[in-house]
XYZ file of C-alpha atoms in Angstrom:
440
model
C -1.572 0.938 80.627
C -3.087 4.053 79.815
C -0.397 6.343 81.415
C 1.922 4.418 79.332
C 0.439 5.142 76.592
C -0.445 8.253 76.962
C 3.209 9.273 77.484
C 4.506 7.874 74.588
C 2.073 10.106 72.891
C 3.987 12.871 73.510
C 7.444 11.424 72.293
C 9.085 13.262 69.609
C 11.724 13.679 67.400
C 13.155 17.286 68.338
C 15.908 18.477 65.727
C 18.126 15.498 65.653
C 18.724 12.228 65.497
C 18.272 10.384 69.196
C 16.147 13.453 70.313
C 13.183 12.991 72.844
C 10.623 15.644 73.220
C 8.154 15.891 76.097
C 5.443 18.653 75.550
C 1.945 19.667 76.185
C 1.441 16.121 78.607
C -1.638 17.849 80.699
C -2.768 20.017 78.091
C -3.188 17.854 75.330
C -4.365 14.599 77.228
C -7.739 16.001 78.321
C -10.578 16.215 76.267
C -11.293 13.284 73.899
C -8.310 11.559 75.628
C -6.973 10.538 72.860
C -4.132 13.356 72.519
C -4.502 13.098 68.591
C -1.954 10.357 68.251
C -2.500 7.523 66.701
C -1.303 4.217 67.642
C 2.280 4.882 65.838
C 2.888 7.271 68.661
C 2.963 10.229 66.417
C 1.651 13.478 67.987
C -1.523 15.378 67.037
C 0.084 18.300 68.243
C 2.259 20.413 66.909
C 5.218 18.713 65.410
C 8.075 21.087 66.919
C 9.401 21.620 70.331
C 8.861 24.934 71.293
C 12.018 27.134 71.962
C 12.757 28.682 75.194
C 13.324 28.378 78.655
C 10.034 30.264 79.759
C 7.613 30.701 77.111
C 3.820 32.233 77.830
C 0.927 31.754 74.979
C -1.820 34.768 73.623
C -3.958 31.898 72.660
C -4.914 30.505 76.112
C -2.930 27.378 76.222
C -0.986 27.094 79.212
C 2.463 28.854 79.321
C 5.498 26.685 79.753
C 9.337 26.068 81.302
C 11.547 23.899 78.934
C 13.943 21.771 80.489
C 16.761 20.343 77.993
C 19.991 18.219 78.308
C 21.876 15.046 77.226
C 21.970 12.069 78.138
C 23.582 8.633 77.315
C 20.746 6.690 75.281
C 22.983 4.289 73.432
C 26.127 2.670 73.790
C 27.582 1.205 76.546
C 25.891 3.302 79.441
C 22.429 3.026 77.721
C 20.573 1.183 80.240
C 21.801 3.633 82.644
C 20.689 6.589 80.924
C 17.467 4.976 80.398
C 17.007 4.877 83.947
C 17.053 8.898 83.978
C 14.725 9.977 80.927
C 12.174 7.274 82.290
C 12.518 9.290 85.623
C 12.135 12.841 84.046
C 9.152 11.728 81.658
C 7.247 10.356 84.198
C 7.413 13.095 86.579
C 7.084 15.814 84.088
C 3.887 13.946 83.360
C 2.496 13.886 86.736
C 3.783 17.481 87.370
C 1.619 18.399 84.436
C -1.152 16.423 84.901
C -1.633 17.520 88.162
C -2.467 21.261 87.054
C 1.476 22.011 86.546
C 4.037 24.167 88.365
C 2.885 27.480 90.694
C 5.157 29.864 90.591
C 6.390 32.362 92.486
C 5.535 35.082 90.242
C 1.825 33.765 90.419
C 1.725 32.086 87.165
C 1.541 28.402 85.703
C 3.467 26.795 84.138
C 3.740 23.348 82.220
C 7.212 22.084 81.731
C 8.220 20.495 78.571
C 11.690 18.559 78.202
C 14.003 17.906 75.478
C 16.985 15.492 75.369
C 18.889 14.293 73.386
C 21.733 11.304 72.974
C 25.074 12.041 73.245
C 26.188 8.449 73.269
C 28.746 9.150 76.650
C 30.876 11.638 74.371
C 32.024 14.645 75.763
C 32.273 16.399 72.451
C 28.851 15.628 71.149
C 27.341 16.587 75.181
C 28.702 20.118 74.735
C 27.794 21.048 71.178
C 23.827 19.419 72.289
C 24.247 21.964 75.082
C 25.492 24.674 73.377
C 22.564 24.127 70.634
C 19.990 23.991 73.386
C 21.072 27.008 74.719
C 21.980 29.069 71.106
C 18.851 27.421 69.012
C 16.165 25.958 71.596
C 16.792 28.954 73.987
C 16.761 26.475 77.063
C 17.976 28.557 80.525
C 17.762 25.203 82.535
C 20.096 22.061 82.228
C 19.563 18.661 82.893
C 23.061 17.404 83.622
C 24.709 14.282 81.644
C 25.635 10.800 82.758
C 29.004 10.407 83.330
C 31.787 11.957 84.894
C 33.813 12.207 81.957
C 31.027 13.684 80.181
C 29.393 15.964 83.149
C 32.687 17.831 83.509
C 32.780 19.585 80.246
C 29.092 19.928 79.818
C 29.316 22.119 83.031
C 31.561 24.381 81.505
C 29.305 25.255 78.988
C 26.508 26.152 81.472
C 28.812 28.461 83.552
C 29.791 29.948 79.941
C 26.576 30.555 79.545
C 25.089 31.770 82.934
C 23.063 28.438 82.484
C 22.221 26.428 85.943
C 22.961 22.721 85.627
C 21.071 19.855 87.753
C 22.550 16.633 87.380
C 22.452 13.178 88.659
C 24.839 11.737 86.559
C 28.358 13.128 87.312
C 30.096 11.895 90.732
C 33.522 13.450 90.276
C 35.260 15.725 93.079
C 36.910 17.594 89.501
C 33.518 18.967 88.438
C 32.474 20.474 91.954
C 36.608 21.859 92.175
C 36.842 24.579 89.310
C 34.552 27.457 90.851
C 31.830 26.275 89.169
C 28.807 28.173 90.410
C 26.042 26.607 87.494
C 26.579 23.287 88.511
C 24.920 21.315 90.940
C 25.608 17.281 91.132
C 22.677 15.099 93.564
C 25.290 11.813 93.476
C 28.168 11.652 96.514
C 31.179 12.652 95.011
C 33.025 9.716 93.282
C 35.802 9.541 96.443
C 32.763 8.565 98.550
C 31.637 5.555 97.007
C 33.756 3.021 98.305
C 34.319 3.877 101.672
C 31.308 2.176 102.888
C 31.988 -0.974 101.711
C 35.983 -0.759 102.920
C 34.050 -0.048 106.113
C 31.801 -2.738 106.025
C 34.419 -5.810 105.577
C 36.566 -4.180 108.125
C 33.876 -4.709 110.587
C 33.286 -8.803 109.774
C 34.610 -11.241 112.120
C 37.026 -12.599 109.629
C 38.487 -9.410 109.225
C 40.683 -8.910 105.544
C 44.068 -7.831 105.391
C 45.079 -7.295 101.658
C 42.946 -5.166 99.039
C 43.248 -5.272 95.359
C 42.173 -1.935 93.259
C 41.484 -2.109 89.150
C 40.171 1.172 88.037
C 38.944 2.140 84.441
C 40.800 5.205 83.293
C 37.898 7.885 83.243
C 37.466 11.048 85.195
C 34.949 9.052 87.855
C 36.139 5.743 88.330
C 40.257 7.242 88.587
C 38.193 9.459 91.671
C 36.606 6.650 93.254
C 40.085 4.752 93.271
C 41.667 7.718 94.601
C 39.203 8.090 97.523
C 39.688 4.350 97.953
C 43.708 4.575 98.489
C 42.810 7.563 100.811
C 40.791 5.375 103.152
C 43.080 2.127 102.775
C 45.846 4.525 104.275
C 44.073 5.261 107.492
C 43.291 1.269 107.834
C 45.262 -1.693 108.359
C 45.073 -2.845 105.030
C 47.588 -3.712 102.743
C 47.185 -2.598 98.556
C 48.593 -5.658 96.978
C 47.107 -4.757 93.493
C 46.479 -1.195 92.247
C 45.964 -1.045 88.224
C 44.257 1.172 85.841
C 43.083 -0.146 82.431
C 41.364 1.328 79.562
C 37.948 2.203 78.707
C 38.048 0.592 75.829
C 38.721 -3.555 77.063
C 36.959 -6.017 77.027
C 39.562 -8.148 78.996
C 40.291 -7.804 82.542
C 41.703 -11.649 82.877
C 45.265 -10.425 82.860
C 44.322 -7.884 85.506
C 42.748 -10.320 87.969
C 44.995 -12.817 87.156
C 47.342 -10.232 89.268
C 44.559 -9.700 91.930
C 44.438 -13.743 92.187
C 48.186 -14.089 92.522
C 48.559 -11.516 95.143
C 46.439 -13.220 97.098
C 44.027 -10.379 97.685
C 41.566 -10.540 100.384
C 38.834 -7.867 98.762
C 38.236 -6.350 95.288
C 37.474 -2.908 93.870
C 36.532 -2.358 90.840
C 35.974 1.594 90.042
C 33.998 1.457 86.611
C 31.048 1.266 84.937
C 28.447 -1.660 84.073
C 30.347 -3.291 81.073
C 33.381 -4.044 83.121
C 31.123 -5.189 85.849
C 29.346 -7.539 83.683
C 33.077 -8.526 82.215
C 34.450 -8.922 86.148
C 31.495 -10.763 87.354
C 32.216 -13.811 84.207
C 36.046 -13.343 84.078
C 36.678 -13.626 87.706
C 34.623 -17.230 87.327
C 37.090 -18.523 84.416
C 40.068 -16.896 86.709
C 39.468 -18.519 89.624
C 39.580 -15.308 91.140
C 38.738 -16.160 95.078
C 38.006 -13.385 97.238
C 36.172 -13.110 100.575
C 34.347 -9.845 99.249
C 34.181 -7.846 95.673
C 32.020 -5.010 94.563
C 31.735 -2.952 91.319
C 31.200 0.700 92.191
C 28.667 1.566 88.874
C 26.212 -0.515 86.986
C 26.218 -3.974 89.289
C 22.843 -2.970 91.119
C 20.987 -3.027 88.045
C 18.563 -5.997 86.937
C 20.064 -5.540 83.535
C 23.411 -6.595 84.972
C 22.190 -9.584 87.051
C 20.528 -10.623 83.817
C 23.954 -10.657 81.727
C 26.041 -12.671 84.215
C 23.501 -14.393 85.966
C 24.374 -16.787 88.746
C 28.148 -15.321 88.525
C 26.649 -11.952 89.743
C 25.666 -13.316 93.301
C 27.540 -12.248 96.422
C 29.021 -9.124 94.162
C 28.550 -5.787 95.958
C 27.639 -2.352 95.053
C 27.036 1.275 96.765
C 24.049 3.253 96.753
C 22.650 7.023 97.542
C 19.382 5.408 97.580
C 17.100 2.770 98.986
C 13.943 1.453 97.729
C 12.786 0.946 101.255
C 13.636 4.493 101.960
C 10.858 6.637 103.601
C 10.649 9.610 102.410
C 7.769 12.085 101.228
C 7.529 14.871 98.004
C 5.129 16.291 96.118
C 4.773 14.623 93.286
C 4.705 10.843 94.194
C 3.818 11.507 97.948
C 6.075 8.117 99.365
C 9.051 6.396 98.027
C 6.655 3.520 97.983
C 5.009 5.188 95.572
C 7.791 6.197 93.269
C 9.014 2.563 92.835
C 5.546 1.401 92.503
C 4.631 3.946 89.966
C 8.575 3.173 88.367
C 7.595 -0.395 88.392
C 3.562 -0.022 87.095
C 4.975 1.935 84.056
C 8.258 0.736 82.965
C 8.583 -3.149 84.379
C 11.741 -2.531 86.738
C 12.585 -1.547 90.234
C 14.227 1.859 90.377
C 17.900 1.939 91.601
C 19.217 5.287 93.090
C 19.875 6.686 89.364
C 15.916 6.716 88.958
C 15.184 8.462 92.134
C 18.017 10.767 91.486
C 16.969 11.791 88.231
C 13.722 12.098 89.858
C 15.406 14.986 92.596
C 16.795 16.537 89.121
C 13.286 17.699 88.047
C 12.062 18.595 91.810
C 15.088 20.676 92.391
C 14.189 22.833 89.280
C 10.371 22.809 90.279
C 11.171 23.823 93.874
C 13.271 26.740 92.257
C 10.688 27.483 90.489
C 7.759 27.717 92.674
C 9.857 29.563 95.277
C 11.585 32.677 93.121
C 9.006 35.832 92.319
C 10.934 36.119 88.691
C 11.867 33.313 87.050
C 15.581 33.961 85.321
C 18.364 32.065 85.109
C 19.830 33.912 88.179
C 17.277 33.946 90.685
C 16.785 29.696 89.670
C 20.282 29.480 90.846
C 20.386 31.479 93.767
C 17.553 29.860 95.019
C 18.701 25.873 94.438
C 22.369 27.415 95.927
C 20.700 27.736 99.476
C 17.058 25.638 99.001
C 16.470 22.623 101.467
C 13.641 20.214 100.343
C 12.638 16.788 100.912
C 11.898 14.707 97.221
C 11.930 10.338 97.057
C 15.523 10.361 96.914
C 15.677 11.836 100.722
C 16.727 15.618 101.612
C 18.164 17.680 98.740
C 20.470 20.484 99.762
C 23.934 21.846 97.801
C 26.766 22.624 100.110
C 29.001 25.658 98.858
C 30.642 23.669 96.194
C 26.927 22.261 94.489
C 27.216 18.572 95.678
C 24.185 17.559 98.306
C 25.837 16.099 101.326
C 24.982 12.219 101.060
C 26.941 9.139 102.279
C 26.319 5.716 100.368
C 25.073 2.590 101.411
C 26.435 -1.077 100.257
C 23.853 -3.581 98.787
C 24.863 -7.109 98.172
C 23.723 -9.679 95.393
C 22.365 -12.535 97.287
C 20.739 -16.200 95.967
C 18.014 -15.496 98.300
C 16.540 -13.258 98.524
C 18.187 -11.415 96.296
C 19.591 -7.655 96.355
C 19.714 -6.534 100.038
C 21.168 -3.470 101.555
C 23.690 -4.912 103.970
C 25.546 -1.745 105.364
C 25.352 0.369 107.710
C 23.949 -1.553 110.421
C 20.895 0.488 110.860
C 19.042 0.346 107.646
C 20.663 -3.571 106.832
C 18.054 -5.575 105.267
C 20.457 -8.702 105.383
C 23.775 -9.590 107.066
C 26.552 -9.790 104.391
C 27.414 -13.112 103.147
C 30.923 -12.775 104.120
C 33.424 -14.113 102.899
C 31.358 -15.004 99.352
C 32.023 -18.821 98.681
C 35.169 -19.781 96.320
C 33.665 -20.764 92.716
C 34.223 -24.459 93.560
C 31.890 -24.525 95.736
C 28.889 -23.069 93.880
């Protein structure tokens, strides 16, 4: 397609290794239409990022607002990383090509982007951030993926005087330390498994016993937390409640537990490689529950196409649905988004797409609405802003998280992923209790 290629165009190394840069998209795609680049996706342009959070131009070119972060483009969480630069790329691109952002101190502005890959490391996030800030002289973040990793980098934008958007970073810890930079679009991490606790309390054959196995990072040991916090205020009993490292590749020790206690429902609070290793292991376990759900990474098509047929029935939560109806700017429908998502990239958006996409509009609203565009005034105005973007209403409460509640999709052999809880926006009725591996 020609947006597609249009896009990668503008794709750049910028200063280090595992560096995108997105410049010039509206600017430099007119004319000729060819941008200058040749079919090895170089640029015709210039060949460095420019520096600066607000830059204007003497030679008539358009002035611009840089945009930089990190983000997890390899390793383990790369496929969910991806999700979040193919968000920002495309709608920087259609922000640009669209005549850019109007600002409220009456100029326009293109935005340009660069990020980098930090791999999930904490260390390496901060020192991109700090360089951003020190070398590129960015003023506005674009949060990392990751708990873990979100927590730290937030530190350096309050160090800094720096405001943060993120989508990637669901713990309670990072919205707790007085943080006034930071500003997180994903429920906080105790959230995400109360709706599914909720959801198999309400099925006719309701479960008694729940087994927890949480990974030991910053989100996932928040998730189980919020978890025991809701168990406590139920009937259930917590027949299994283990935390294991990072690092495994093994849970079959762990579940062996969970299938010896005689659990009723599963929780696992981690990310996509341990719900790619539950979804296979509990299958060679003979790990039998009426219900089980991963809370990150086992909505993705990338997941369902590692384990396969041993991926149906699993659960996961959402702040997001692809059937959603709401309206922005940029995309005009949520149709829209996952069409365009779709059109350019060959996959349906999950809630980390749309949620990178409320990243960029929550700087752009800033933007157009403040008379002087500083660091400052961009974070007083995102502190009390209310705005409606593809991912639904965005607004912060006095802590920085938006005020969202998350809804439980289910794996199904037909007709596939379905939103199954609450009631009222249930594509599908849960298939409750999943069938024992015997009889698959």
């Amino acid at each position: 397609m020609e947006d597609r290629q249009n896009r990668r165009t503008f794709l750049k190394v910028a200063g280090s290794t595992g560096a995108i840069g997105i410049t010039g998209l509206a600017g430099c795609s007119g004319g000729g239409g060819d941008g200058g680049g040749g079919d090895d996706g170089s640029s015709g342009g210039d060949s460095t990022d420019s520096g600066g959070g607000t830059t204007g131009s003497s030679d008539g070119n358009p002035q611009t607002i840089t945009l930089g972060g990190s983000m997890s483009l390899t390793g383990d969480n790369a496929d969910l990383g991806q999700l979040y630069k193919d968000a920002y790329e495309l709608t920087i691109q259609r922000i640009n090509d669209n005549g850019g952002v109007e600002a409220g101190d009456g100029n326009t502005y293109e935005l340009e982007m660069i990020l980098r890959d930090d791999g999930t490391d904490a260390s390496t996030s901060k020192s991109i951030y700090q360089e951003l800030i020190d070398r590129e002289g960015v003023d506005y973040l674009l949060g990392p993926y990751s708990s873990t990793v979100t927590l730290p980098a937030s530190a350096v934008a309050a160090q800094n005087q720096k405001p943060m958007v993120e989508g990637g970073g669901a713990s309670p810890e990072i919205f707790a330390q007085g943080n006034e930079w930071i500003f997180g679009l994903l429920p906080t991490a105790n959230k995400y498994a109360k709706s599914y606790i909720d959801m198999c309390l309400a099925q006719d054959s309701t479960p008694e016993s729940i087994a927890i196995l949480a990974e030991d990072g910053t989100f996932s040991q928040s998730t189980a937390e919020g978890a025991r916090n809701k168990i406590e205020n139920t009937d259930l009993e917590l027949v299994v409640d283990q935390t294991f490292p990072s690092g495994t590749s093994d849970l079959s020790t762990n579940l062996g537990r969970v299938r010896d206690a005689g659990a009723d429902i599963l929780l696992l609070c981690a990310h996509q490689k341990h719900n790619i290793i539950l979804a296979n292991q509990m299958e060679s376990q003979s790990v039998n529950v009426d219900a089980a759900m991963g809370t990150v990474g086992s909505l993705n098509e990338s997941f369902k196409d590692e384990v396969g047929a041993n991926g149906d029935y699993m659960y996961g939560p959402s702040s997001w649905a692809v059937n959603a109806d709401f309206e922005d700017s940029v995309y005009g429908t949520t149709g829209d988004f996952v069409s365009a998502i779709e059109e350019n990239y060959d996959y349906t958006p999950d809630y980390h797409s749309a949620a990178g996409e409320a990243v960029i509009m929550t700087f752009v609203n800033a933007f157009e609405n403040v008379s002087e565009i500083t660091p400052t005034n961009v974070r007083n105005h995102i502190r009390q802003a209310e705005f409606s973007t593809v991912y639904g209403t965005v607004s912060f409460d006095d802590s920085g998280v938006i005020n969202k509640n998350m809804l439980v999709y289910q794996w199904q052999p037909e007709p596939g992923l379905q939103i199954t809880y609450p009631d009222n926006v249930a594509q599908s009725d849960p298939i409750y209790p999943m069938p024992d591996w015997s009889e698959r």
